[in-house]
Tab-separated table of C-alpha atoms in Angstrom:
chain	number	residue	atom	x	y	z
A	1	UNK	CA	48.913	111.267	109.164
A	2	UNK	CA	49.044	110.814	112.913
A	3	UNK	CA	48.240	114.498	113.508
A	4	UNK	CA	44.869	114.011	111.821
A	5	UNK	CA	44.238	110.765	113.673
A	6	UNK	CA	44.770	112.531	116.982
A	7	UNK	CA	42.757	115.577	115.967
A	8	UNK	CA	45.882	117.711	116.078
A	9	UNK	CA	46.691	120.705	113.936
A	10	UNK	CA	50.338	121.560	113.523
A	11	UNK	CA	51.194	124.845	115.271
A	12	UNK	CA	52.895	127.344	113.007
A	13	UNK	CA	56.030	127.213	115.148
A	14	UNK	CA	56.491	123.427	115.041
A	15	UNK	CA	59.737	122.238	113.454
A	16	UNK	CA	60.015	119.500	110.837
A	17	UNK	CA	61.861	117.126	113.171
A	18	UNK	CA	59.095	117.600	115.763
A	19	UNK	CA	56.445	116.642	113.193
A	20	UNK	CA	58.423	113.521	112.318
A	21	UNK	CA	58.829	112.677	116.003
A	22	UNK	CA	55.078	113.004	116.626
A	23	UNK	CA	54.194	110.866	113.612
A	24	UNK	CA	56.556	108.035	114.530
A	25	UNK	CA	55.868	108.039	118.284
A	26	UNK	CA	52.114	108.088	117.626
A	27	UNK	CA	52.186	105.241	115.136
A	28	UNK	CA	54.552	103.107	117.208
A	29	UNK	CA	52.486	103.688	120.361
A	30	UNK	CA	49.385	102.485	118.530
A	31	UNK	CA	51.261	99.423	117.263
A	32	UNK	CA	52.678	98.755	120.724
A	33	UNK	CA	49.216	98.935	122.320
A	34	UNK	CA	47.899	96.494	119.736
A	35	UNK	CA	50.778	94.100	120.466
A	36	UNK	CA	50.094	94.260	124.205
A	37	UNK	CA	46.439	93.384	123.613
A	38	UNK	CA	47.413	90.427	121.440
A	39	UNK	CA	49.844	89.150	124.066
A	40	UNK	CA	47.235	89.647	126.811
A	41	UNK	CA	44.700	87.539	124.916
A	42	UNK	CA	47.132	84.798	123.864
A	43	UNK	CA	48.765	84.454	127.284
A	44	UNK	CA	45.381	84.116	129.009
A	45	UNK	CA	44.230	81.557	126.439
A	46	UNK	CA	47.179	79.317	127.327
A	47	UNK	CA	46.624	79.910	131.046
A	48	UNK	CA	49.580	82.232	131.670
A	49	UNK	CA	48.076	85.243	133.498
A	50	UNK	CA	51.059	86.378	135.568
A	51	UNK	CA	51.516	89.529	133.465
A	52	UNK	CA	47.885	90.704	133.381
A	53	UNK	CA	48.304	93.528	135.907
A	54	UNK	CA	51.435	94.766	134.133
A	55	UNK	CA	49.694	94.681	130.747
A	56	UNK	CA	46.742	96.742	132.020
A	57	UNK	CA	49.093	99.270	133.605
A	58	UNK	CA	51.049	99.591	130.349
A	59	UNK	CA	47.826	100.158	128.346
A	60	UNK	CA	46.896	102.964	130.746
A	61	UNK	CA	50.316	104.566	130.457
A	62	UNK	CA	50.120	104.337	126.649
A	63	UNK	CA	47.162	106.703	126.705
A	64	UNK	CA	49.394	109.227	128.494
A	65	UNK	CA	51.687	109.277	125.445
A	66	UNK	CA	48.921	110.703	123.267
A	67	UNK	CA	48.031	113.222	125.982
A	68	UNK	CA	51.650	114.402	126.110
A	69	UNK	CA	51.700	114.710	122.310
A	70	UNK	CA	48.557	116.815	122.389
A	71	UNK	CA	50.248	119.189	124.823
A	72	UNK	CA	53.367	119.300	122.613
A	73	UNK	CA	55.597	117.415	125.074
A	74	UNK	CA	57.098	115.411	122.241
A	75	UNK	CA	60.431	114.436	123.810
A	76	UNK	CA	58.774	113.418	127.081
A	77	UNK	CA	56.266	111.344	125.088
A	78	UNK	CA	59.076	109.520	123.308
A	79	UNK	CA	60.860	108.849	126.603
A	80	UNK	CA	57.640	107.505	128.125
A	81	UNK	CA	57.136	105.233	125.120
A	82	UNK	CA	60.575	103.670	125.501
A	83	UNK	CA	60.343	103.549	129.292
A	84	UNK	CA	57.093	101.561	128.949
A	85	UNK	CA	58.764	99.251	126.435
A	86	UNK	CA	61.804	98.600	128.610
A	87	UNK	CA	59.610	98.085	131.682
A	88	UNK	CA	57.210	95.554	130.138
A	89	UNK	CA	59.979	93.634	128.380
A	90	UNK	CA	62.056	93.550	131.565
A	91	UNK	CA	59.130	92.236	133.599
A	92	UNK	CA	58.257	89.737	130.855
A	93	UNK	CA	61.850	88.480	130.766
A	94	UNK	CA	61.801	87.851	134.511
A	95	UNK	CA	58.355	86.165	134.540
A	96	UNK	CA	58.729	84.132	131.338
A	97	UNK	CA	62.459	83.366	131.720
A	98	UNK	CA	65.076	83.967	129.050
A	99	UNK	CA	64.530	80.505	127.545
A	100	UNK	CA	61.140	81.690	126.226
A	101	UNK	CA	62.792	83.907	123.565
A	102	UNK	CA	61.385	86.995	125.268
A	103	UNK	CA	64.573	88.958	124.561
A	104	UNK	CA	63.686	88.876	120.870
A	105	UNK	CA	61.145	91.629	121.568
A	106	UNK	CA	64.044	93.989	122.215
A	107	UNK	CA	64.871	93.919	118.496
A	108	UNK	CA	61.747	95.821	117.307
A	109	UNK	CA	62.095	98.168	120.276
A	110	UNK	CA	65.678	98.866	119.241
A	111	UNK	CA	64.461	99.638	115.722
A	112	UNK	CA	62.013	102.111	117.249
A	113	UNK	CA	64.784	103.960	119.070
A	114	UNK	CA	66.924	104.245	115.949
A	115	UNK	CA	63.994	105.369	113.790
A	116	UNK	CA	62.679	107.965	116.235
A	117	UNK	CA	66.005	109.427	117.361
A	118	UNK	CA	67.890	108.977	114.098
A	119	UNK	CA	68.272	112.715	113.470
A	120	UNK	CA	71.032	115.141	114.349
A	121	UNK	CA	68.616	117.145	116.546
A	122	UNK	CA	67.884	114.027	118.626
A	123	UNK	CA	71.207	112.220	118.521
A	124	UNK	CA	71.975	112.836	122.187
A	125	UNK	CA	68.715	111.056	123.109
A	126	UNK	CA	69.784	108.106	120.960
A	127	UNK	CA	72.990	107.892	123.015
A	128	UNK	CA	71.014	108.035	126.283
A	129	UNK	CA	68.698	105.207	125.270
A	130	UNK	CA	71.543	103.173	123.830
A	131	UNK	CA	73.215	103.316	127.240
A	132	UNK	CA	69.959	102.436	129.056
A	133	UNK	CA	69.449	99.523	126.674
A	134	UNK	CA	72.924	98.165	127.306
A	135	UNK	CA	72.411	98.272	131.080
A	136	UNK	CA	68.934	96.717	130.898
A	137	UNK	CA	69.873	93.781	128.691
A	138	UNK	CA	73.079	93.190	130.671
A	139	UNK	CA	71.099	93.065	133.922
A	140	UNK	CA	68.496	90.678	132.504
A	141	UNK	CA	71.098	88.311	131.092
A	142	UNK	CA	73.403	88.308	134.131
A	143	UNK	CA	71.020	88.727	137.092
A	144	UNK	CA	67.594	87.915	135.614
A	145	UNK	CA	67.667	84.194	136.390
A	146	UNK	CA	68.168	84.986	140.103
A	147	UNK	CA	64.848	86.843	140.276
A	148	UNK	CA	62.461	84.397	138.574
A	149	UNK	CA	59.284	84.609	140.758
A	150	UNK	CA	58.101	81.078	139.953
A	151	UNK	CA	58.982	78.069	137.877
A	152	UNK	CA	57.434	77.960	134.400
A	153	UNK	CA	55.411	74.936	133.444
A	154	UNK	CA	57.091	73.021	130.620
A	155	UNK	CA	53.975	73.260	128.413
A	156	UNK	CA	53.786	77.050	128.964
A	157	UNK	CA	57.477	77.463	128.233
A	158	UNK	CA	57.315	75.518	124.971
A	159	UNK	CA	54.269	77.479	123.754
A	160	UNK	CA	55.731	80.846	124.795
A	161	UNK	CA	59.043	80.008	123.127
A	162	UNK	CA	57.325	79.480	119.778
A	163	UNK	CA	54.882	82.374	120.186
A	164	UNK	CA	57.508	84.891	121.320
A	165	UNK	CA	59.848	84.004	118.460
A	166	UNK	CA	57.140	84.282	115.803
A	167	UNK	CA	55.406	87.321	117.277
A	168	UNK	CA	58.666	89.231	117.842
A	169	UNK	CA	59.502	88.633	114.190
A	170	UNK	CA	56.003	89.797	113.180
A	171	UNK	CA	56.306	92.929	115.362
A	172	UNK	CA	59.662	93.794	113.794
A	173	UNK	CA	58.301	93.228	110.287
A	174	UNK	CA	55.189	95.297	110.975
A	175	UNK	CA	57.237	98.088	112.482
A	176	UNK	CA	59.674	98.173	109.555
A	177	UNK	CA	56.719	98.292	107.140
A	178	UNK	CA	55.027	101.173	108.951
A	179	UNK	CA	58.220	103.166	109.422
A	180	UNK	CA	59.166	102.606	105.771
A	181	UNK	CA	55.734	103.862	104.728
A	182	UNK	CA	56.167	106.959	106.893
A	183	UNK	CA	59.621	107.591	105.431
A	184	UNK	CA	58.297	107.202	101.870
A	185	UNK	CA	55.566	109.763	102.583
A	186	UNK	CA	58.090	112.144	104.122
A	187	UNK	CA	60.489	111.735	101.207
A	188	UNK	CA	57.644	112.464	98.809
A	189	UNK	CA	56.821	115.633	100.737
A	190	UNK	CA	60.485	116.658	100.701
A	191	UNK	CA	60.713	116.070	96.945
A	192	UNK	CA	57.593	118.158	96.391
A	193	UNK	CA	58.964	120.994	98.515
A	194	UNK	CA	62.343	120.886	96.770
A	195	UNK	CA	60.714	120.876	93.338
A	196	UNK	CA	58.458	123.769	94.323
A	197	UNK	CA	61.422	125.789	95.556
A	198	UNK	CA	63.406	124.919	92.449
A	199	UNK	CA	60.602	126.200	90.232
A	200	UNK	CA	60.186	129.347	92.330
A	201	UNK	CA	63.928	129.966	92.229
A	202	UNK	CA	64.031	129.445	88.475
A	203	UNK	CA	61.114	131.850	88.032
A	204	UNK	CA	62.887	134.413	90.215
A	205	UNK	CA	66.063	134.245	88.095
A	206	UNK	CA	63.937	134.437	84.952
A	207	UNK	CA	62.149	137.590	86.132
A	208	UNK	CA	65.384	139.245	87.277
A	209	UNK	CA	66.979	138.424	83.933
A	210	UNK	CA	63.997	139.922	82.059
A	211	UNK	CA	64.092	143.089	84.179
A	212	UNK	CA	67.815	143.520	83.587
A	213	UNK	CA	67.287	142.976	79.865
A	214	UNK	CA	64.714	145.760	79.924
A	215	UNK	CA	67.291	148.022	81.589
A	216	UNK	CA	69.808	147.033	78.890
A	217	UNK	CA	67.310	147.901	76.175
A	218	UNK	CA	66.613	151.294	77.740
A	219	UNK	CA	70.342	152.017	77.880
A	220	UNK	CA	70.672	151.026	74.211
A	221	UNK	CA	67.827	153.352	73.224
A	222	UNK	CA	69.424	156.238	75.100
A	223	UNK	CA	72.856	155.425	73.608
A	224	UNK	CA	71.495	155.327	70.054
A	225	UNK	CA	69.794	158.695	70.514
A	226	UNK	CA	72.889	160.405	71.913
A	227	UNK	CA	75.288	162.455	69.793
A	228	UNK	CA	78.034	162.741	72.409
A	229	UNK	CA	80.775	160.109	72.105
A	230	UNK	CA	81.577	160.475	75.790
A	231	UNK	CA	77.955	159.739	76.728
A	232	UNK	CA	77.858	156.815	74.281
A	233	UNK	CA	80.986	155.296	75.819
A	234	UNK	CA	79.651	155.741	79.350
A	235	UNK	CA	76.308	154.173	78.424
A	236	UNK	CA	78.068	151.289	76.697
A	237	UNK	CA	80.051	150.627	79.896
A	238	UNK	CA	76.796	150.602	81.874
A	239	UNK	CA	75.157	148.325	79.321
A	240	UNK	CA	78.025	145.841	79.529
A	241	UNK	CA	77.872	145.763	83.321
A	242	UNK	CA	74.110	145.290	83.387
A	243	UNK	CA	74.377	142.591	80.738
A	244	UNK	CA	76.991	140.711	82.780
A	245	UNK	CA	74.519	140.577	85.687
A	246	UNK	CA	71.624	139.588	83.420
A	247	UNK	CA	73.773	136.822	81.951
A	248	UNK	CA	74.403	135.398	85.426
A	249	UNK	CA	70.675	135.049	86.047
A	250	UNK	CA	70.089	133.677	82.564
A	251	UNK	CA	72.690	130.958	83.093
A	252	UNK	CA	71.283	130.126	86.511
A	253	UNK	CA	67.753	129.919	85.116
A	254	UNK	CA	68.597	127.769	82.114
A	255	UNK	CA	71.222	125.528	83.732
A	256	UNK	CA	70.600	121.998	84.980
A	257	UNK	CA	71.390	123.085	88.543
A	258	UNK	CA	69.285	126.069	89.472
A	259	UNK	CA	71.062	128.543	91.721
A	260	UNK	CA	74.593	127.841	90.533
A	261	UNK	CA	76.691	129.150	87.668
A	262	UNK	CA	78.854	127.117	85.305
A	263	UNK	CA	81.976	129.263	84.946
A	264	UNK	CA	82.897	127.933	81.503
A	265	UNK	CA	79.492	128.558	79.909
A	266	UNK	CA	79.226	131.979	81.490
A	267	UNK	CA	82.616	133.251	80.327
A	268	UNK	CA	82.016	132.033	76.776
A	269	UNK	CA	78.802	134.080	76.565
A	270	UNK	CA	80.376	137.087	78.270
A	271	UNK	CA	83.349	137.140	75.878
A	272	UNK	CA	80.959	136.841	72.947
A	273	UNK	CA	79.024	139.886	74.156
A	274	UNK	CA	82.148	142.020	74.633
A	275	UNK	CA	83.454	140.987	71.206
A	276	UNK	CA	80.145	142.010	69.666
A	277	UNK	CA	80.225	145.390	71.427
A	278	UNK	CA	83.791	146.175	70.263
A	279	UNK	CA	83.660	144.676	66.772
A	280	UNK	CA	85.271	141.325	67.567
A	281	UNK	CA	88.734	142.248	66.205
A	282	UNK	CA	90.672	140.259	68.807
A	283	UNK	CA	91.713	136.754	69.801
A	284	UNK	CA	90.414	135.840	73.225
A	285	UNK	CA	91.830	132.579	74.559
A	286	UNK	CA	89.793	131.063	77.374
A	287	UNK	CA	91.081	128.195	79.492
A	288	UNK	CA	89.028	126.768	82.343
A	289	UNK	CA	90.540	123.704	83.992
A	290	UNK	CA	87.140	122.104	84.634
A	291	UNK	CA	83.953	122.193	82.599
A	292	UNK	CA	82.052	121.635	85.862
A	293	UNK	CA	83.519	124.587	87.733
A	294	UNK	CA	80.422	125.791	89.556
A	295	UNK	CA	79.939	129.110	91.373
A	296	UNK	CA	77.204	129.927	93.910
A	297	UNK	CA	75.005	132.977	93.289
A	298	UNK	CA	76.707	134.948	96.073
A	299	UNK	CA	80.011	134.769	94.175
A	300	UNK	CA	78.727	134.639	90.591
A	301	UNK	CA	77.446	138.211	90.183
A	302	UNK	CA	80.580	139.958	91.562
A	303	UNK	CA	82.899	137.693	89.552
A	304	UNK	CA	80.795	138.316	86.440
A	305	UNK	CA	81.145	142.067	86.891
A	306	UNK	CA	84.899	141.725	87.510
A	307	UNK	CA	85.415	139.644	84.364
A	308	UNK	CA	83.332	142.042	82.282
A	309	UNK	CA	85.436	144.933	83.561
A	310	UNK	CA	88.755	143.175	82.872
A	311	UNK	CA	87.861	142.022	79.357
A	312	UNK	CA	86.382	145.405	78.471
A	313	UNK	CA	89.505	147.196	79.738
A	314	UNK	CA	91.690	145.024	77.516
A	315	UNK	CA	89.612	145.948	74.485
A	316	UNK	CA	89.767	149.622	75.430
A	317	UNK	CA	93.372	150.076	76.498
A	318	UNK	CA	95.446	147.153	75.165
A	319	UNK	CA	94.976	147.635	71.414
A	320	UNK	CA	98.205	148.788	69.755
A	321	UNK	CA	98.374	150.182	66.202
A	322	UNK	CA	99.115	147.461	63.662
A	323	UNK	CA	98.841	144.660	66.245
A	324	UNK	CA	95.958	142.313	66.857
A	325	UNK	CA	94.777	142.148	70.432
A	326	UNK	CA	95.275	138.805	72.178
A	327	UNK	CA	93.670	138.201	75.551
A	328	UNK	CA	94.365	135.071	77.613
A	329	UNK	CA	92.022	134.087	80.424
A	330	UNK	CA	92.971	131.199	82.691
A	331	UNK	CA	90.625	129.979	85.422
A	332	UNK	CA	91.772	127.151	87.669
A	333	UNK	CA	91.311	125.700	91.126
A	334	UNK	CA	93.915	125.461	93.859
A	335	UNK	CA	92.382	123.255	96.528
A	336	UNK	CA	89.341	125.144	97.764
A	337	UNK	CA	90.507	128.362	96.117
A	338	UNK	CA	89.679	129.750	92.696
A	339	UNK	CA	92.308	131.690	90.757
A	340	UNK	CA	91.628	133.836	87.694
A	341	UNK	CA	94.410	135.255	85.540
A	342	UNK	CA	93.869	137.630	82.620
A	343	UNK	CA	96.729	138.786	80.437
A	344	UNK	CA	96.954	140.649	77.120
A	345	UNK	CA	99.600	141.764	74.643
A	346	UNK	CA	98.994	145.474	75.099
A	347	UNK	CA	101.334	148.119	76.529
A	348	UNK	CA	100.769	146.897	80.062
A	349	UNK	CA	99.845	148.850	83.184
A	350	UNK	CA	102.158	151.785	83.974
A	351	UNK	CA	103.598	151.530	87.491
A	352	UNK	CA	101.976	154.802	88.489
A	353	UNK	CA	98.523	153.476	87.525
A	354	UNK	CA	98.455	150.092	89.267
A	355	UNK	CA	97.218	151.826	92.427
A	356	UNK	CA	95.185	154.503	90.698
A	357	UNK	CA	91.660	155.411	91.694
A	358	UNK	CA	90.073	155.115	88.254
A	359	UNK	CA	86.501	153.859	88.179
A	360	UNK	CA	87.480	150.481	86.676
A	361	UNK	CA	90.187	149.765	89.248
A	362	UNK	CA	88.023	150.930	92.126
A	363	UNK	CA	85.091	148.796	90.935
A	364	UNK	CA	87.274	145.691	90.678
A	365	UNK	CA	88.809	146.256	94.128
A	366	UNK	CA	85.391	146.855	95.663
A	367	UNK	CA	83.940	143.701	94.136
A	368	UNK	CA	86.944	141.661	95.272
A	369	UNK	CA	86.504	142.920	98.834
A	370	UNK	CA	82.839	141.952	98.653
A	371	UNK	CA	83.690	138.289	98.010
A	372	UNK	CA	86.891	138.237	100.135
A	373	UNK	CA	89.154	137.879	97.126
A	374	UNK	CA	92.636	139.280	96.563
A	375	UNK	CA	93.607	141.110	93.379
A	376	UNK	CA	97.027	141.990	91.933
A	377	UNK	CA	97.462	144.429	89.031
A	378	UNK	CA	100.735	144.045	87.188
A	379	UNK	CA	102.433	143.139	83.932
A	380	UNK	CA	103.542	139.899	82.293
A	381	UNK	CA	106.610	138.365	83.937
A	382	UNK	CA	107.851	136.581	80.835
A	383	UNK	CA	109.389	139.723	79.381
A	384	UNK	CA	106.558	140.083	76.909
A	385	UNK	CA	104.567	143.321	76.981
A	386	UNK	CA	101.064	143.326	78.342
A	387	UNK	CA	99.047	143.496	81.539
A	388	UNK	CA	98.546	140.634	83.974
A	389	UNK	CA	95.724	140.725	86.512
A	390	UNK	CA	95.451	137.964	89.115
A	391	UNK	CA	92.430	137.331	91.320
A	392	UNK	CA	92.366	134.686	94.040
A	393	UNK	CA	89.143	133.699	95.747
A	394	UNK	CA	89.517	131.508	98.845
A	395	UNK	CA	86.878	128.850	99.653
A	396	UNK	CA	84.710	129.938	96.750
A	397	UNK	CA	82.193	127.084	97.209
A	398	UNK	CA	81.324	127.857	100.838
A	399	UNK	CA	77.978	129.502	100.002
A	400	UNK	CA	76.924	127.021	97.319
A	401	UNK	CA	73.310	125.929	97.405
A	402	UNK	CA	72.484	123.404	94.694
A	403	UNK	CA	68.997	122.346	93.722
A	404	UNK	CA	69.530	119.626	91.149
């Protein structure tokens, strides 16, 4: 790349947009210098030497661009490049007259401005040069003919008209080719970086999942070796919570979009695990309004823990003698918000317990606060018995980072 051509090594603090700026300014300066040399030779061959002094001055100033780049004055270098371009084209328009198609050279120079400043970090410079361009071309078109220093010979004008038209087209084509090549190389680098980060992220989720599975196995060993039912129940609660976190990382590792969680797939696996832990003697109805309801990692783990806690509580406290447990889970979107409703056909939540400080309630409230979600504990409104828990998460996609 241009950094190697100039003998430069990127400083550790250089930003990506600065690297791109250096590459494009360096390449375009080299192309511009080559074009000036070609014009200098051709114009002298046809006997038109009026621009010789200006051409030599421009070639000297072009060397200053590379000096500025070496000293990391990238913006100043880009301004000097365009100032040189506007100067030489303005002088050429006055000496060669507008009839010689000299204004066609402004097209490749305009492409240069858009390509170099076409980033959000440099957009204000694009506006500055767009304004300068408008004033320059307006002046040349309106007042240029008044300042022609001498009358062009007809034979010179006819030759320059053909040469300028063809060479301006060639310059634009060459510039588009070079800039396209640079963009292809940059896109390839970006793809490589994204793929590398995707693989690293997937490996991270895989390792976290494996570590949490090890913790789950250790809890199972301890639970199986315990004779106290109270200890067994406590360890089973811990195992379910750890598993819900491990499942998040498993889904994020195995999914097509690393770093995001498909809510439907996750809840299906979570319900299956809770059913297995409690014997599966229940009907759990799951309704998710979109199979592509995606959660970012920052929201996925807390919501996974909340759902594990809610489903587990229904299995523990909503089973009535002689009645099969039915749990309904409804997940749907309201604009940018996500709403989760869980209801069962158990005895419901006593009024004096909806604000209790039990571990389950406190854990759910704490997790909801962590993700800025609201939670309401209550009972079914339809007159049927059973609990109804509502959770509303506002702007749940705000932290989403998708690596497809």
